[in-house]
Amino acid sequence: MRSFAFLIPDDKTQPDIYLHANDLKSAMNGDIVLVRVTAQSQGGGRMEGEVVRVVTRAVTQVSVPLRAMKRMALYCRMINGLTGIFS
């Protein structure tokens, strides 16, 4: 897992915003997010920020294998923020 991400603004005249992993909340690649700028380097350079909230999810369903057991694997399926265990 990466320890950072960049927000790419819709307005291409604006610079990308650096986001540390601790500031991503539950945002994933491709999500549309609302970000608060928390710092900017001197001279108007690179901006840093934090995700305030996820506006739109790019992916609404994610399956992740949790643990393999003899002839069965357990999966955690997340659908719009809800989680459950399925076999």
Short mmCIF file of N, CA and C in Angstrom, two decimals, residues 7-77:
data_model
loop_
_atom_site.label_atom_id
_atom_site.label_comp_id
_atom_site.label_asym_id
_atom_site.label_seq_id
_atom_site.Cartn_x
_atom_site.Cartn_y
_atom_site.Cartn_z
N LEU A 7 -4.14 14.43 -5.35
CA LEU A 7 -5.42 14.83 -5.90
C LEU A 7 -5.13 15.60 -7.18
N ILE A 8 -5.78 15.21 -8.25
CA ILE A 8 -5.63 15.91 -9.52
C ILE A 8 -6.91 16.72 -9.73
N PRO A 9 -6.84 18.05 -9.61
CA PRO A 9 -8.05 18.88 -9.73
C PRO A 9 -8.68 18.81 -11.11
N ASP A 10 -10.00 18.98 -11.16
CA ASP A 10 -10.69 19.05 -12.45
C ASP A 10 -10.17 20.22 -13.27
N ASP A 11 -9.89 21.34 -12.60
CA ASP A 11 -9.34 22.53 -13.25
C ASP A 11 -7.84 22.29 -13.45
N LYS A 12 -7.44 21.96 -14.67
CA LYS A 12 -6.05 21.59 -14.96
C LYS A 12 -5.07 22.75 -14.79
N THR A 13 -5.57 23.97 -14.59
CA THR A 13 -4.66 25.09 -14.34
C THR A 13 -4.21 25.11 -12.88
N GLN A 14 -4.86 24.32 -12.04
CA GLN A 14 -4.50 24.24 -10.62
C GLN A 14 -3.50 23.11 -10.40
N PRO A 15 -2.60 23.27 -9.43
CA PRO A 15 -1.60 22.21 -9.18
C PRO A 15 -2.22 21.02 -8.45
N ASP A 16 -1.55 19.86 -8.58
CA ASP A 16 -1.95 18.68 -7.83
C ASP A 16 -1.76 18.94 -6.34
N ILE A 17 -2.50 18.22 -5.51
CA ILE A 17 -2.40 18.37 -4.06
C ILE A 17 -1.92 17.05 -3.46
N TYR A 18 -0.83 17.12 -2.70
CA TYR A 18 -0.26 15.95 -2.04
C TYR A 18 -1.12 15.55 -0.85
N LEU A 19 -1.41 14.25 -0.72
CA LEU A 19 -2.20 13.73 0.39
C LEU A 19 -1.43 12.58 1.05
N HIS A 20 -1.11 12.72 2.33
CA HIS A 20 -0.45 11.64 3.07
C HIS A 20 -1.48 10.55 3.34
N ALA A 21 -1.04 9.31 3.48
CA ALA A 21 -1.94 8.17 3.71
C ALA A 21 -2.87 8.41 4.90
N ASN A 22 -2.38 9.04 5.95
CA ASN A 22 -3.22 9.31 7.13
C ASN A 22 -4.34 10.30 6.84
N ASP A 23 -4.23 11.03 5.74
CA ASP A 23 -5.22 12.05 5.40
C ASP A 23 -6.17 11.63 4.29
N LEU A 24 -6.12 10.35 3.89
CA LEU A 24 -6.97 9.87 2.79
C LEU A 24 -8.37 9.48 3.24
N LYS A 25 -8.57 9.33 4.53
CA LYS A 25 -9.83 8.77 5.07
C LYS A 25 -10.07 7.44 4.37
N SER A 26 -11.18 7.24 3.74
CA SER A 26 -11.44 5.97 3.06
C SER A 26 -11.37 6.12 1.54
N ALA A 27 -10.79 7.21 1.05
CA ALA A 27 -10.72 7.46 -0.39
C ALA A 27 -9.85 6.42 -1.09
N MET A 28 -10.29 6.02 -2.27
CA MET A 28 -9.55 5.07 -3.10
C MET A 28 -9.30 5.68 -4.47
N ASN A 29 -8.45 5.04 -5.24
CA ASN A 29 -8.08 5.53 -6.56
C ASN A 29 -9.31 5.78 -7.43
N GLY A 30 -9.38 6.97 -8.02
CA GLY A 30 -10.46 7.31 -8.93
C GLY A 30 -11.68 7.96 -8.27
N ASP A 31 -11.74 7.96 -6.94
CA ASP A 31 -12.87 8.60 -6.25
C ASP A 31 -12.85 10.10 -6.48
N ILE A 32 -14.02 10.71 -6.44
CA ILE A 32 -14.13 12.17 -6.44
C ILE A 32 -14.26 12.58 -4.98
N VAL A 33 -13.35 13.45 -4.53
CA VAL A 33 -13.29 13.80 -3.12
C VAL A 33 -13.30 15.31 -2.92
N LEU A 34 -13.71 15.71 -1.72
CA LEU A 34 -13.61 17.09 -1.29
C LEU A 34 -12.38 17.16 -0.40
N VAL A 35 -11.45 18.06 -0.71
CA VAL A 35 -10.18 18.15 0.00
C VAL A 35 -10.01 19.53 0.60
N ARG A 36 -9.46 19.56 1.81
CA ARG A 36 -9.11 20.82 2.48
C ARG A 36 -7.60 20.98 2.35
N VAL A 37 -7.14 22.12 1.85
CA VAL A 37 -5.71 22.40 1.76
C VAL A 37 -5.23 22.76 3.16
N THR A 38 -4.19 22.05 3.62
CA THR A 38 -3.69 22.25 4.98
C THR A 38 -2.34 22.96 5.03
N ALA A 39 -1.61 22.95 3.90
CA ALA A 39 -0.30 23.61 3.86
C ALA A 39 0.08 23.91 2.42
N GLN A 40 0.91 24.95 2.28
CA GLN A 40 1.43 25.28 0.95
C GLN A 40 2.85 25.77 1.14
N SER A 41 3.75 25.26 0.31
CA SER A 41 5.15 25.66 0.44
C SER A 41 5.31 27.13 0.09
N GLN A 42 6.39 27.71 0.56
CA GLN A 42 6.64 29.13 0.32
C GLN A 42 6.72 29.42 -1.17
N GLY A 43 6.27 30.56 -1.55
CA GLY A 43 6.30 30.96 -2.95
C GLY A 43 5.16 30.38 -3.76
N GLY A 44 4.15 29.82 -3.09
CA GLY A 44 2.98 29.30 -3.80
C GLY A 44 3.22 27.98 -4.48
N GLY A 45 4.17 27.21 -3.99
CA GLY A 45 4.50 25.92 -4.60
C GLY A 45 3.53 24.83 -4.23
N ARG A 46 4.06 23.65 -3.95
CA ARG A 46 3.26 22.46 -3.70
C ARG A 46 2.30 22.62 -2.53
N MET A 47 1.07 22.13 -2.74
CA MET A 47 0.06 22.17 -1.69
C MET A 47 -0.11 20.78 -1.09
N GLU A 48 -0.43 20.74 0.20
CA GLU A 48 -0.76 19.50 0.89
C GLU A 48 -2.18 19.63 1.41
N GLY A 49 -2.86 18.50 1.53
CA GLY A 49 -4.24 18.56 1.99
C GLY A 49 -4.70 17.29 2.66
N GLU A 50 -5.98 17.29 3.04
CA GLU A 50 -6.60 16.12 3.64
C GLU A 50 -8.00 15.95 3.06
N VAL A 51 -8.42 14.71 2.91
CA VAL A 51 -9.76 14.42 2.39
C VAL A 51 -10.77 14.77 3.47
N VAL A 52 -11.75 15.58 3.10
CA VAL A 52 -12.85 15.92 4.01
C VAL A 52 -13.94 14.86 3.89
N ARG A 53 -14.27 14.51 2.63
CA ARG A 53 -15.25 13.44 2.41
C ARG A 53 -15.15 12.95 0.97
N VAL A 54 -15.60 11.71 0.79
CA VAL A 54 -15.68 11.12 -0.54
C VAL A 54 -17.04 11.52 -1.13
N VAL A 55 -17.02 12.19 -2.27
CA VAL A 55 -18.24 12.66 -2.92
C VAL A 55 -18.85 11.54 -3.76
N THR A 56 -18.03 10.91 -4.59
CA THR A 56 -18.48 9.82 -5.47
C THR A 56 -17.42 8.74 -5.50
N ARG A 57 -17.87 7.51 -5.33
CA ARG A 57 -16.96 6.36 -5.39
C ARG A 57 -16.76 5.93 -6.84
N ALA A 58 -15.49 5.69 -7.22
CA ALA A 58 -15.18 5.18 -8.55
C ALA A 58 -15.51 3.69 -8.61
N VAL A 59 -15.30 3.00 -7.51
CA VAL A 59 -15.56 1.56 -7.41
C VAL A 59 -16.52 1.38 -6.25
N THR A 60 -17.63 0.69 -6.49
CA THR A 60 -18.63 0.52 -5.43
C THR A 60 -18.58 -0.85 -4.78
N GLN A 61 -17.75 -1.76 -5.31
CA GLN A 61 -17.66 -3.09 -4.74
C GLN A 61 -16.21 -3.56 -4.80
N VAL A 62 -15.68 -3.99 -3.66
CA VAL A 62 -14.30 -4.46 -3.58
C VAL A 62 -14.31 -5.78 -2.83
N SER A 63 -13.63 -6.78 -3.36
CA SER A 63 -13.48 -8.07 -2.66
C SER A 63 -12.02 -8.28 -2.33
N VAL A 64 -11.75 -8.61 -1.10
CA VAL A 64 -10.39 -8.80 -0.63
C VAL A 64 -10.29 -10.13 0.09
N PRO A 65 -9.40 -11.05 -0.34
CA PRO A 65 -9.26 -12.30 0.41
C PRO A 65 -8.66 -12.02 1.78
N LEU A 66 -9.27 -12.57 2.82
CA LEU A 66 -8.78 -12.36 4.18
C LEU A 66 -7.88 -13.49 4.64
N ARG A 67 -8.34 -14.74 4.48
CA ARG A 67 -7.55 -15.85 4.99
C ARG A 67 -7.97 -17.14 4.30
N ALA A 68 -6.99 -17.91 3.92
CA ALA A 68 -7.29 -19.21 3.30
C ALA A 68 -7.36 -20.28 4.39
N MET A 69 -8.37 -21.13 4.34
CA MET A 69 -8.53 -22.22 5.30
C MET A 69 -8.74 -23.50 4.50
N LYS A 70 -7.97 -24.52 4.79
CA LYS A 70 -8.01 -25.81 4.09
C LYS A 70 -8.52 -25.69 2.66
N ARG A 71 -9.78 -25.86 2.36
CA ARG A 71 -10.27 -25.78 0.98
C ARG A 71 -11.24 -24.62 0.78
N MET A 72 -11.12 -23.61 1.60
CA MET A 72 -12.06 -22.50 1.51
C MET A 72 -11.31 -21.20 1.81
N ALA A 73 -11.72 -20.13 1.18
CA ALA A 73 -11.16 -18.82 1.47
C ALA A 73 -12.29 -17.90 1.91
N LEU A 74 -12.02 -17.08 2.88
CA LEU A 74 -13.00 -16.10 3.35
C LEU A 74 -12.70 -14.78 2.65
N TYR A 75 -13.75 -14.08 2.30
CA TYR A 75 -13.59 -12.79 1.64
C TYR A 75 -14.38 -11.74 2.40
N CYS A 76 -13.85 -10.54 2.38
CA CYS A 76 -14.57 -9.40 2.93
C CYS A 76 -15.02 -8.58 1.74
N ARG A 77 -16.30 -8.43 1.56
CA ARG A 77 -16.83 -7.68 0.44
C ARG A 77 -17.38 -6.36 0.96
#
